[in-house]
Coordinates of N, CA and C in Angstrom, one line a residue:
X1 N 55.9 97.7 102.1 CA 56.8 97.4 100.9 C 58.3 97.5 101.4
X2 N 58.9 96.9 100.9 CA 60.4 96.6 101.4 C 61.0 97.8 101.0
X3 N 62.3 98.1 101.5 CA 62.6 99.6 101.1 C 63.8 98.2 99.9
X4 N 63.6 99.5 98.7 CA 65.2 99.2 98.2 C 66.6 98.9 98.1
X5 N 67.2 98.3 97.9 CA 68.6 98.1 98.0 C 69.2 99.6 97.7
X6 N 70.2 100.4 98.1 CA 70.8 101.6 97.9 C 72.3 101.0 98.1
X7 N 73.2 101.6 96.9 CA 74.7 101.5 96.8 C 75.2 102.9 97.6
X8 N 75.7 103.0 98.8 CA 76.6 104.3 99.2 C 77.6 104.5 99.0
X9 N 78.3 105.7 98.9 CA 79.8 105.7 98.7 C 80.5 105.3 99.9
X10 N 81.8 104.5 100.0 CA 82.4 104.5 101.4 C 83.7 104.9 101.3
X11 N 84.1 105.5 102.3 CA 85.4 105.4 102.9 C 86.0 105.2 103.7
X12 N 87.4 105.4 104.3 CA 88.2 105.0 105.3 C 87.7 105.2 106.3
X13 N 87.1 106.5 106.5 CA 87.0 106.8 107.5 C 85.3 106.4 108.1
X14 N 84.5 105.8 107.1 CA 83.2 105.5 107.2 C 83.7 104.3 108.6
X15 N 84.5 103.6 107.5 CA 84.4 102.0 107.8 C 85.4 101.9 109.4
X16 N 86.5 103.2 109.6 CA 87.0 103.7 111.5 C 85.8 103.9 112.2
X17 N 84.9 104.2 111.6 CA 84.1 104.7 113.0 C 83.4 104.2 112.9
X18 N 83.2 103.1 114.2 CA 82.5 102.4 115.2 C 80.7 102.2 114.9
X19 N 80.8 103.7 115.3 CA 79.0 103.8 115.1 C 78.0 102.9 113.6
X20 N 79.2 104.3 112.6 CA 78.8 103.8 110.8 C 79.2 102.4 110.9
X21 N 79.7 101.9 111.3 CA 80.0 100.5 110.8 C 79.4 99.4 111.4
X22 N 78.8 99.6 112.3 CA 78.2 98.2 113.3 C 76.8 99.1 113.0
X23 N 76.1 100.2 113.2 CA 75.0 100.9 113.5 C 74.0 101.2 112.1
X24 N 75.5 100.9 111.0 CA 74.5 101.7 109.7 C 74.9 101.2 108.6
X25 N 75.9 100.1 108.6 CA 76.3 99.1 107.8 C 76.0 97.4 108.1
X26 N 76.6 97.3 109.3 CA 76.6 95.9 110.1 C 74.8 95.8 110.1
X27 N 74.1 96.7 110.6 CA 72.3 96.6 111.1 C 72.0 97.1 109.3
X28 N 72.6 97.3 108.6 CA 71.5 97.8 107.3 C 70.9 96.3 106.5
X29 N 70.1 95.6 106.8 CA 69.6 94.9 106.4 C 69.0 94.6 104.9
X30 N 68.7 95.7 104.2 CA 68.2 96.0 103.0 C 69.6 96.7 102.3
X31 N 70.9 96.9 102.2 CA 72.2 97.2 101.6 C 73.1 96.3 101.6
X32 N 73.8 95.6 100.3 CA 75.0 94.8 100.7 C 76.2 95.6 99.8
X33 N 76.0 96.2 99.0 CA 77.0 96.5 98.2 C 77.4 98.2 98.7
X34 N 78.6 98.3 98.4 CA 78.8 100.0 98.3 C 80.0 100.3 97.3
X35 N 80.1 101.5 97.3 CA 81.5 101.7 96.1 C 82.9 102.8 96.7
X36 N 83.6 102.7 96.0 CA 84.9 104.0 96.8 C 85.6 103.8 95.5
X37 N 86.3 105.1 95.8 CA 87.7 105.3 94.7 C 88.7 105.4 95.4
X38 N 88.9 105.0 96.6 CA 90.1 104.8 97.6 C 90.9 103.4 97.2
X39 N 91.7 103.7 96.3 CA 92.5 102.5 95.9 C 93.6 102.2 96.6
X40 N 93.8 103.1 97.5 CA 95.1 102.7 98.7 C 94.9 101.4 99.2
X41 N 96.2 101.1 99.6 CA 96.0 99.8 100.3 C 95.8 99.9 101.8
X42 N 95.8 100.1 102.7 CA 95.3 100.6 103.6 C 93.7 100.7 103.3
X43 N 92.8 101.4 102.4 CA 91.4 101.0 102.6 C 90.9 99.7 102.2
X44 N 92.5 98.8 101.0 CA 91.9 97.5 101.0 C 91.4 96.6 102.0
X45 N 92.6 96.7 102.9 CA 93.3 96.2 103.8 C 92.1 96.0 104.9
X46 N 91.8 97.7 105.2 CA 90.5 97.8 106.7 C 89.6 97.1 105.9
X47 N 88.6 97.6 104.9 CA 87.5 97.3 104.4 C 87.0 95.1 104.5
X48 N 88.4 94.5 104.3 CA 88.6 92.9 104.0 C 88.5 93.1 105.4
X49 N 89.1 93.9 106.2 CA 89.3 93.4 107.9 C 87.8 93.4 108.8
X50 N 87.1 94.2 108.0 CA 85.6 94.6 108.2 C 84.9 93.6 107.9
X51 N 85.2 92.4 107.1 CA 84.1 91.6 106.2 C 83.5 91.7 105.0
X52 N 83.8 93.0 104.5 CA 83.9 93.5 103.1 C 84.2 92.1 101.8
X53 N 83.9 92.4 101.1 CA 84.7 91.3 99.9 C 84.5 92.3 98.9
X54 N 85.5 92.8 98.4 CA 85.4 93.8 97.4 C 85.6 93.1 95.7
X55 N 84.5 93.9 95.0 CA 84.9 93.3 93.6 C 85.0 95.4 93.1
X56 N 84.7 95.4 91.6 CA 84.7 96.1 91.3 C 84.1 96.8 89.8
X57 N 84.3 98.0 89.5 CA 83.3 98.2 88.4 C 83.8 99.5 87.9
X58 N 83.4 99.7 86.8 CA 83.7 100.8 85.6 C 82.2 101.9 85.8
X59 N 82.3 103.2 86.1 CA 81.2 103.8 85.4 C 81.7 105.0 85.0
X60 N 81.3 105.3 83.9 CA 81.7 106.4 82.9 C 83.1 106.2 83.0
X61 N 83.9 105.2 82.7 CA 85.4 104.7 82.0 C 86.0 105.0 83.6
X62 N 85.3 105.3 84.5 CA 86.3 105.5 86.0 C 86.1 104.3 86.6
X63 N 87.7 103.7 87.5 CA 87.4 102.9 88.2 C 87.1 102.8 89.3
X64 N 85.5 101.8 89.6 CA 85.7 101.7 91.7 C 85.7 100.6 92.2
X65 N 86.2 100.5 93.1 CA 86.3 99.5 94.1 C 84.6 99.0 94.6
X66 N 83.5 97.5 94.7 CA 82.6 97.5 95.3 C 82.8 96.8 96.2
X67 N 83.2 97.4 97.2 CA 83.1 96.4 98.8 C 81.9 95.9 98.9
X68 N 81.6 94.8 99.5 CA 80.1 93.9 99.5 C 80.2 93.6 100.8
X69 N 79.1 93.8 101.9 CA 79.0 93.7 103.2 C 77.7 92.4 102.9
X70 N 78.0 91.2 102.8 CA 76.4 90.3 102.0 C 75.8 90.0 102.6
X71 N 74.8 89.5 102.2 CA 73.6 89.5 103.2 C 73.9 87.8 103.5
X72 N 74.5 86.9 102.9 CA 75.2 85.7 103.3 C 76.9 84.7 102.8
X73 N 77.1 84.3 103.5 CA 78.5 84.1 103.5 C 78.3 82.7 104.0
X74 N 79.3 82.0 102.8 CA 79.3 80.3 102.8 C 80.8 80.2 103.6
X75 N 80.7 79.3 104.4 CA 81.6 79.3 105.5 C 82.4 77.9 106.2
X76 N 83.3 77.3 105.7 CA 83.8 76.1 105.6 C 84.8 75.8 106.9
X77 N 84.0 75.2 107.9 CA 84.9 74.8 108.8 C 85.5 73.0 108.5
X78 N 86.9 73.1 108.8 CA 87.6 72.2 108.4 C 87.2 70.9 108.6
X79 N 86.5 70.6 109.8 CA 85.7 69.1 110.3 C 84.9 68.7 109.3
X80 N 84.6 69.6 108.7 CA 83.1 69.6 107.8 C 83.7 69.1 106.0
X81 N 85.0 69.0 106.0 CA 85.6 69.2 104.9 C 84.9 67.6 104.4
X82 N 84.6 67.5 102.8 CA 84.3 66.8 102.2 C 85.2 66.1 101.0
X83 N 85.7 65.1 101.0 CA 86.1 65.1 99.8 C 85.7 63.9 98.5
X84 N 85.5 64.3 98.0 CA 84.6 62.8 96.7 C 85.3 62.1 96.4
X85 N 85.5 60.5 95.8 CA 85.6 59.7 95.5 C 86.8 59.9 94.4
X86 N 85.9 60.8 93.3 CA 86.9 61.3 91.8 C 88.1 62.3 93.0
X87 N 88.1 63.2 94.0 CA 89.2 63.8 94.2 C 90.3 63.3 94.8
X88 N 90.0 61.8 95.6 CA 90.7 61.0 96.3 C 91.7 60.2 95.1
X89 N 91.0 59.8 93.9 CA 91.6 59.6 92.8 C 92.7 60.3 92.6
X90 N 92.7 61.2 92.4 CA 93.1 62.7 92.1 C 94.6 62.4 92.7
X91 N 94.2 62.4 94.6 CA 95.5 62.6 95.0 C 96.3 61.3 95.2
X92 N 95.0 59.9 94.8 CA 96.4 58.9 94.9 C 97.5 59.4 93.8
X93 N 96.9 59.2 92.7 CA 97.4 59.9 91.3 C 98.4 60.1 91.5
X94 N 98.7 61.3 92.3 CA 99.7 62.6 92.8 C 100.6 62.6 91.5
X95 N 100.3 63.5 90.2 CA 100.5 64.1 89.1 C 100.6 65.0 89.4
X96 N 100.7 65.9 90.2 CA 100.4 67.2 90.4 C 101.3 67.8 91.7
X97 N 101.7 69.4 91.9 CA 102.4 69.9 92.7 C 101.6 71.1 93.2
X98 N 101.0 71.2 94.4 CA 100.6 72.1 95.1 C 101.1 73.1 95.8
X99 N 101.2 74.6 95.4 CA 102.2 75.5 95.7 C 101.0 76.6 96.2
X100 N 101.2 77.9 97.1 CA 101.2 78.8 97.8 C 102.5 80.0 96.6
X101 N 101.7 81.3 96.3 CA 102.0 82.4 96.5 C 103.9 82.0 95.5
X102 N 103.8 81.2 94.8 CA 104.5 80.7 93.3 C 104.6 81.8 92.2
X103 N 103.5 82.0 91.5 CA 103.3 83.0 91.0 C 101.5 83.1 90.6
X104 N 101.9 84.5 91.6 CA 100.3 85.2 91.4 C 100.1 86.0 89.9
X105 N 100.7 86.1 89.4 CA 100.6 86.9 88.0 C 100.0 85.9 86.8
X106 N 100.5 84.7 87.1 CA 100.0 83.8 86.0 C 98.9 83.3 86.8
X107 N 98.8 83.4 87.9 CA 97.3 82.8 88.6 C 96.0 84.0 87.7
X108 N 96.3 85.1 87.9 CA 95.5 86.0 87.4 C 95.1 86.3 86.3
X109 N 96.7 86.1 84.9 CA 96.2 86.0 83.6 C 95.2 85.0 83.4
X110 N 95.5 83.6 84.0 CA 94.9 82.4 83.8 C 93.2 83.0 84.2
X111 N 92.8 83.4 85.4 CA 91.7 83.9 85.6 C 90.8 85.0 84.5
X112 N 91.8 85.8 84.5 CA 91.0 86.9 83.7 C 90.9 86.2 81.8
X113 N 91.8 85.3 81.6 CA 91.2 84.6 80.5 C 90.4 83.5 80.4
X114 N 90.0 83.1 81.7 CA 88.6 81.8 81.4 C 87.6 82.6 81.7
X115 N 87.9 84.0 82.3 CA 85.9 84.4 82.8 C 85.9 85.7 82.0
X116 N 85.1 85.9 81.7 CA 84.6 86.6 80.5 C 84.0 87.9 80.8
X117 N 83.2 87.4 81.8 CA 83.1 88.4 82.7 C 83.8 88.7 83.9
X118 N 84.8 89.7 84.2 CA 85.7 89.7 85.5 C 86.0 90.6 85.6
X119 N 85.8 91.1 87.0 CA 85.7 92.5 87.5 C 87.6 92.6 88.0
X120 N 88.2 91.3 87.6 CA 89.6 91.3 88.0 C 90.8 92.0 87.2
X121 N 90.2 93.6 86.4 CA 90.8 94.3 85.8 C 91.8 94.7 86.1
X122 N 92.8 95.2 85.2 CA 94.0 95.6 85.5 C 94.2 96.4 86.8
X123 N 93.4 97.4 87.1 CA 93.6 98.4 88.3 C 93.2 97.9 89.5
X124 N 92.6 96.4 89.1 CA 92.2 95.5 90.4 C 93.5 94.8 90.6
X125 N 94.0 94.6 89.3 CA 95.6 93.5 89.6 C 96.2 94.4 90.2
X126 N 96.3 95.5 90.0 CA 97.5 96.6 90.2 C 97.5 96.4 91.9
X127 N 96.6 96.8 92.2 CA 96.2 96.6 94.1 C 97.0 95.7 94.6
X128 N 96.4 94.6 94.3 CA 96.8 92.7 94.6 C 98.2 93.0 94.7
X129 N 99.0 93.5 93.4 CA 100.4 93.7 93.3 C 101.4 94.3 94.6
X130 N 100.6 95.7 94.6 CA 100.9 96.5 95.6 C 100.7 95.6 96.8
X131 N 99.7 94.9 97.0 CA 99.3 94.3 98.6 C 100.0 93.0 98.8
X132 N 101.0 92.4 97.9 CA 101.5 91.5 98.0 C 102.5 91.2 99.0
X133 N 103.3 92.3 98.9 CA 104.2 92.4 99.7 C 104.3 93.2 100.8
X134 N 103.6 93.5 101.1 CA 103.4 94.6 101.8 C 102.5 94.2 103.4
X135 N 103.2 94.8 104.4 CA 102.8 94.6 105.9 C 102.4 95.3 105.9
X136 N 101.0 95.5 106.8 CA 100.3 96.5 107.9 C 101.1 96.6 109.3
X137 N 100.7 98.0 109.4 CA 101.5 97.8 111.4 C 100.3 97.2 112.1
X138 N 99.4 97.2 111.8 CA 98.1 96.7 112.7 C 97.6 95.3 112.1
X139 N 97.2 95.0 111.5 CA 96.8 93.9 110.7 C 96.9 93.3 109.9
X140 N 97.0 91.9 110.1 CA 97.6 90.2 109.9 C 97.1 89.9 108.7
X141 N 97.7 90.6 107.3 CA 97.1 90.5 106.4 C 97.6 89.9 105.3
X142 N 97.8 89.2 104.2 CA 98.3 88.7 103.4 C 97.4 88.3 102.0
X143 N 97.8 88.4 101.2 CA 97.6 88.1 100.2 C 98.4 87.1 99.6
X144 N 97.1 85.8 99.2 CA 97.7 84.4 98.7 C 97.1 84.0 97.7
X145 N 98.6 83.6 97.0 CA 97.8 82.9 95.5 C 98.3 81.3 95.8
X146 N 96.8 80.8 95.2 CA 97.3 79.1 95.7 C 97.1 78.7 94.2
X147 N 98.0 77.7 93.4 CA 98.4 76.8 92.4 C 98.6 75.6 92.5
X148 N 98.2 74.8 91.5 CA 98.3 73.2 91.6 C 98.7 73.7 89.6
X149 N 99.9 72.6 89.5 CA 100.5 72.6 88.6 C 100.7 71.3 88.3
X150 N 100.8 70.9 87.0 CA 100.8 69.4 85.9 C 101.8 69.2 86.5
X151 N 102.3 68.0 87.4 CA 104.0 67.6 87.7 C 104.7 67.5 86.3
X152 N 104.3 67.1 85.5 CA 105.0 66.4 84.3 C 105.1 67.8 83.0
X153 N 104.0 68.5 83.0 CA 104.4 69.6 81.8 C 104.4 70.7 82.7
X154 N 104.5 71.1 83.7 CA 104.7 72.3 84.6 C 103.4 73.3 84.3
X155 N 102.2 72.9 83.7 CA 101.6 73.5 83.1 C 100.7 74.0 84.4
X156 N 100.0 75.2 84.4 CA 98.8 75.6 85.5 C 97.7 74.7 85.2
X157 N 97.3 74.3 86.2 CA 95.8 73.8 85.8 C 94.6 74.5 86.7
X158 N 95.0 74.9 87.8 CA 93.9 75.4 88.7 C 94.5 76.5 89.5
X159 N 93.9 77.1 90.2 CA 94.4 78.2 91.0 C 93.4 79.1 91.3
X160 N 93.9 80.1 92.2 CA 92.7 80.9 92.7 C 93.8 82.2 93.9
X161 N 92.8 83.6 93.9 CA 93.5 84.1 94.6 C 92.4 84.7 96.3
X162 N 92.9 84.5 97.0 CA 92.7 85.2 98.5 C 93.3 85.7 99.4
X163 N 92.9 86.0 100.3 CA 93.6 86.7 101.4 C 93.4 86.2 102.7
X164 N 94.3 86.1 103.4 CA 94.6 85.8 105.0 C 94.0 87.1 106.0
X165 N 93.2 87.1 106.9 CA 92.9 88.0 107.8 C 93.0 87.6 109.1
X166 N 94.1 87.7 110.0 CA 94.6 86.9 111.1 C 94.6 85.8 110.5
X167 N 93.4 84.9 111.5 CA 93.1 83.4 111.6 C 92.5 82.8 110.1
X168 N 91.6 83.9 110.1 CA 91.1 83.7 108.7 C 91.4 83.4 106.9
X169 N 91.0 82.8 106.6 CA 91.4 82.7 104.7 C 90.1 83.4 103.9
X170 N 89.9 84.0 103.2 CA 88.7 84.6 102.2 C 89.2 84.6 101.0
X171 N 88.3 83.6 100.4 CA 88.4 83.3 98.7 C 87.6 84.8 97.8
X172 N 88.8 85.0 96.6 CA 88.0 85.9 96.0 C 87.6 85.9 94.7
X173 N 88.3 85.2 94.0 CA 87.9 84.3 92.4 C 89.2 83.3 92.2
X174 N 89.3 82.4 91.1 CA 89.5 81.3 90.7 C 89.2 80.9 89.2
X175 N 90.3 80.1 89.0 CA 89.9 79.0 87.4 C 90.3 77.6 87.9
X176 N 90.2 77.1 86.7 CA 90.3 75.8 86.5 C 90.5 75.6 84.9
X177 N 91.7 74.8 84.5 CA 91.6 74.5 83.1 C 90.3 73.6 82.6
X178 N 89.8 74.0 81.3 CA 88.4 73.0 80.9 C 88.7 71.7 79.9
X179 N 90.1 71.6 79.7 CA 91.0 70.0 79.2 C 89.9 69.3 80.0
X180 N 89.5 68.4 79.0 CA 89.1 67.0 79.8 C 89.9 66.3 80.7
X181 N 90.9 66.3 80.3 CA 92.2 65.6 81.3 C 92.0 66.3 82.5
X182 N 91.9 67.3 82.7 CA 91.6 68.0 83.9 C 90.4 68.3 84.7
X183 N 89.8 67.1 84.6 CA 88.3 67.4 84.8 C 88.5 66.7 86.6
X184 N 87.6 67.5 87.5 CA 87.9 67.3 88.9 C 88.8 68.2 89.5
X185 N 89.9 68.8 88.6 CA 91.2 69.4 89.0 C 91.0 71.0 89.9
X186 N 89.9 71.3 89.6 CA 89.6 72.6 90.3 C 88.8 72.2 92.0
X187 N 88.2 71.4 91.9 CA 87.6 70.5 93.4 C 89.0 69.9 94.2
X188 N 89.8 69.4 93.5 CA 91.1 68.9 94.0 C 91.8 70.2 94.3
X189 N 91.8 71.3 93.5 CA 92.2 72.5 94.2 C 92.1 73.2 95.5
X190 N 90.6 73.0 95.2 CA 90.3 73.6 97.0 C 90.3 72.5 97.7
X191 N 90.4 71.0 97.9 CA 90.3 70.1 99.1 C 91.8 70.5 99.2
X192 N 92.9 70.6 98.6 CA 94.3 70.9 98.5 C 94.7 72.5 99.7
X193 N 93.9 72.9 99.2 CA 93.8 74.4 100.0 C 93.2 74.6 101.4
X194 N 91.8 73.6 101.7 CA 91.2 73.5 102.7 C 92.3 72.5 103.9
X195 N 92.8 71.8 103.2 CA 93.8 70.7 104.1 C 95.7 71.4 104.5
X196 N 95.8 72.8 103.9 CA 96.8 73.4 103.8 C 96.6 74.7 104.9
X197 N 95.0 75.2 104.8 CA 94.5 76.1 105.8 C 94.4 75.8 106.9
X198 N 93.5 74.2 107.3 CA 93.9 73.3 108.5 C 95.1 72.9 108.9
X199 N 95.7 72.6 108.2 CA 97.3 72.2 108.8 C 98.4 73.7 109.7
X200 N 97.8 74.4 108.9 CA 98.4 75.7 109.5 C 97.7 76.7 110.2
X201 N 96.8 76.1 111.1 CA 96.0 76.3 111.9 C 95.4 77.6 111.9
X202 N 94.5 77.8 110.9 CA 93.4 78.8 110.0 C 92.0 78.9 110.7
X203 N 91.1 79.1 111.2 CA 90.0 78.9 112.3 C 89.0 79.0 111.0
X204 N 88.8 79.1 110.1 CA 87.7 78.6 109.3 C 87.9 79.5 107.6
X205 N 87.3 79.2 106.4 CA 87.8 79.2 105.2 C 86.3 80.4 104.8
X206 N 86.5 81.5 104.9 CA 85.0 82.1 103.8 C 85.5 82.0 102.7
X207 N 84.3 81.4 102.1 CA 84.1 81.2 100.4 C 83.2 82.6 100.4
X208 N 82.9 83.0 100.7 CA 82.6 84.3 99.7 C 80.7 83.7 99.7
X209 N 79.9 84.1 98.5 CA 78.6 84.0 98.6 C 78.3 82.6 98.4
X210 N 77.2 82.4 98.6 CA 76.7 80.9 99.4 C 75.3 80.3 98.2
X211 N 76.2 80.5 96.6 CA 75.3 80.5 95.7 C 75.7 79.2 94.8
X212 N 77.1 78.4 95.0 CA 77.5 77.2 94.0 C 77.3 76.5 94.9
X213 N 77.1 75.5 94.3 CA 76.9 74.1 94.0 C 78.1 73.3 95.0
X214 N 79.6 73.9 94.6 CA 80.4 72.9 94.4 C 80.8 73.6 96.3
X215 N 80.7 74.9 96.3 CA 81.3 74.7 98.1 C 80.1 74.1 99.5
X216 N 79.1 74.0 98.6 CA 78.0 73.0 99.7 C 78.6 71.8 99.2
X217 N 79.3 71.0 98.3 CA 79.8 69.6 98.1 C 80.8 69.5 98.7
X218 N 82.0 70.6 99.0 CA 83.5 70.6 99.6 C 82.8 71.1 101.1
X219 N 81.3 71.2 101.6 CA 81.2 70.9 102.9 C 80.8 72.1 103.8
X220 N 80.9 73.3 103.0 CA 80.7 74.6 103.5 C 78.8 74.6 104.1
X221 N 78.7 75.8 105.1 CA 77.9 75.8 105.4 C 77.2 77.5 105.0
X222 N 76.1 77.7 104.8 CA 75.7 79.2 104.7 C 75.1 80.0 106.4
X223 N 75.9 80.9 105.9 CA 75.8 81.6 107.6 C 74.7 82.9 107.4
X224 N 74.1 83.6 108.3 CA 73.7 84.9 107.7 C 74.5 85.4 107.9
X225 N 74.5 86.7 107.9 CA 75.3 88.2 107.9 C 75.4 88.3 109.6
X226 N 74.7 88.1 110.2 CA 74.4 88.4 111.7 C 75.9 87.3 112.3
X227 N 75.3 85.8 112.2 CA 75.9 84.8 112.7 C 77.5 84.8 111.7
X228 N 77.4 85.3 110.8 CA 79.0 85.1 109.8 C 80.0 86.3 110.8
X229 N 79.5 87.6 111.3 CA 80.1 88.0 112.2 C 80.5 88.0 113.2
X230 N 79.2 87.6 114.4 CA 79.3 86.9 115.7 C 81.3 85.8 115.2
X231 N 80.9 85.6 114.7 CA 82.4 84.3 114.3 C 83.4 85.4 113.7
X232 N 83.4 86.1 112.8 CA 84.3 86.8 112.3 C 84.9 88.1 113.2
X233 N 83.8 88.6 113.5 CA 84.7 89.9 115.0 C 85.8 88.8 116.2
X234 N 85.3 87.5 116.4 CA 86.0 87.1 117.3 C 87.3 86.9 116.7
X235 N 87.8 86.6 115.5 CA 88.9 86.1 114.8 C 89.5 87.2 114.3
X236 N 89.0 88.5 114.3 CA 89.7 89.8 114.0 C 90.0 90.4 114.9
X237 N 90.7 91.6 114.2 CA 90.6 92.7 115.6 C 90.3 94.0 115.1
X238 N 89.2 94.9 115.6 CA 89.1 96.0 115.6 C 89.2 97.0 116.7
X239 N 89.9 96.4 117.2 CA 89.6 97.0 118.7 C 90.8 98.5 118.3
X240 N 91.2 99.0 117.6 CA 92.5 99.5 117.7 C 91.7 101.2 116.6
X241 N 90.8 100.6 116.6 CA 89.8 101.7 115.7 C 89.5 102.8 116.8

């Protein structure tokens, strides 16, 4: 019988040492989730540099952080990029103004009012906030909010926020307005984003889990946990652990 999924607690210091993290995280084949109350930036920072994709959760009114180590990762290399018929519409059109890191505050309200369910709570914004601005001495990290805006009423229509890790881009949620007029405008988002990562020579896009629809149509491919790293340790660095 298969053993069960187990959530462990993690920390900083789990995810520095070598062993725990390639020997008893990287090989735990039956675990993808774990939890911390390390809200420093610095354990955001390592844990994303690890491959982590953290969301988050309430138990007994306390907040934690759930880093997710997953068991697969949809993974969009730029050759591969797709774009439909309706998106190409889109950009003859060119109604619209595509911005970088504009404003992340309204990327997030806008998010945490279309999803209902969203782990993108205040103490999760608060982080983002803090990590906005803010350099590591060691690692090439950033935090990016990408926006496509109405040319004509300045209005938000799509957006989403992630993070840079060196070479890398990692998506971590997203909206899209649900106006009819705006229908396509969230797929026009990410070919907008995917063509912005390429131009500024980004070595490949993680979308995060390998369960919609729409990032096998924008071209992505599903990697396991094994092969998403083989690619990901080359494009990071932990050597400094």
């Amino acid at each position: 019988m298969k053993e069960k999924s187990v959530v462990y607690f993690l920390t900083l210091e789990d995810i520095k040492d070598k062993n725990i993290l390639f020997n008893h995280i990287y090989a735990n084949e039956n675990s993808n989730f774990y939890i911390s109350d390390d809200l420093s930036k610095d354990f955001y920072i390592n844990q994303a540099l690890c491959g982590f994709i953290s969301t988050s959760i309430y138990i007994q009114d306390k907040f934690y952080l759930v880093p997710e180590m997953q068991f697969e990762y949809a993974i969009l290399d730029f050759k591969n990029l797709h774009i439909s018929k309706k998106v190409k519409k889109l950009i003859d059109k060119n109604d619209f103004i595509f911005t970088i890191n504009k404003d992340i505050n309204q990327v997030i309200k806008n998010i945490q009012l279309h999803h209902k369910t969203n782990w993108l709570s205040p103490e999760y914004h608060q982080i983002l906030k803090e990590l906005k601005d803010y350099k590591h001495s060691n690692i090439d990290f950033e935090i990016l909010s990408v926006e496509v805006w109405d040319k004509n009423s300045n209005t938000l229509i799509a957006g989403e926020i992630g993070y840079k890790i060196f070479s890398t881009y990692t998506s971590l949620t997203g909206f899209c307005l649900k106006d009819k007029k705006y229908n396509n405008y969230g797929k026009l988002q990410l070919v907008l984003l995917a063509n912005y990562l390429r131009n500024n020579n980004y070595s490949f896009w993680n979308l995060g889990h390998p369960y919609m629809q729409y990032k096998f149509d924008l071209g992505a491919i599903t990697f396991s946990r094994k092969d998403f790293l083989k690619r990901w340790l080359k494009e990071t660095d932990i050597s400094y652990y």
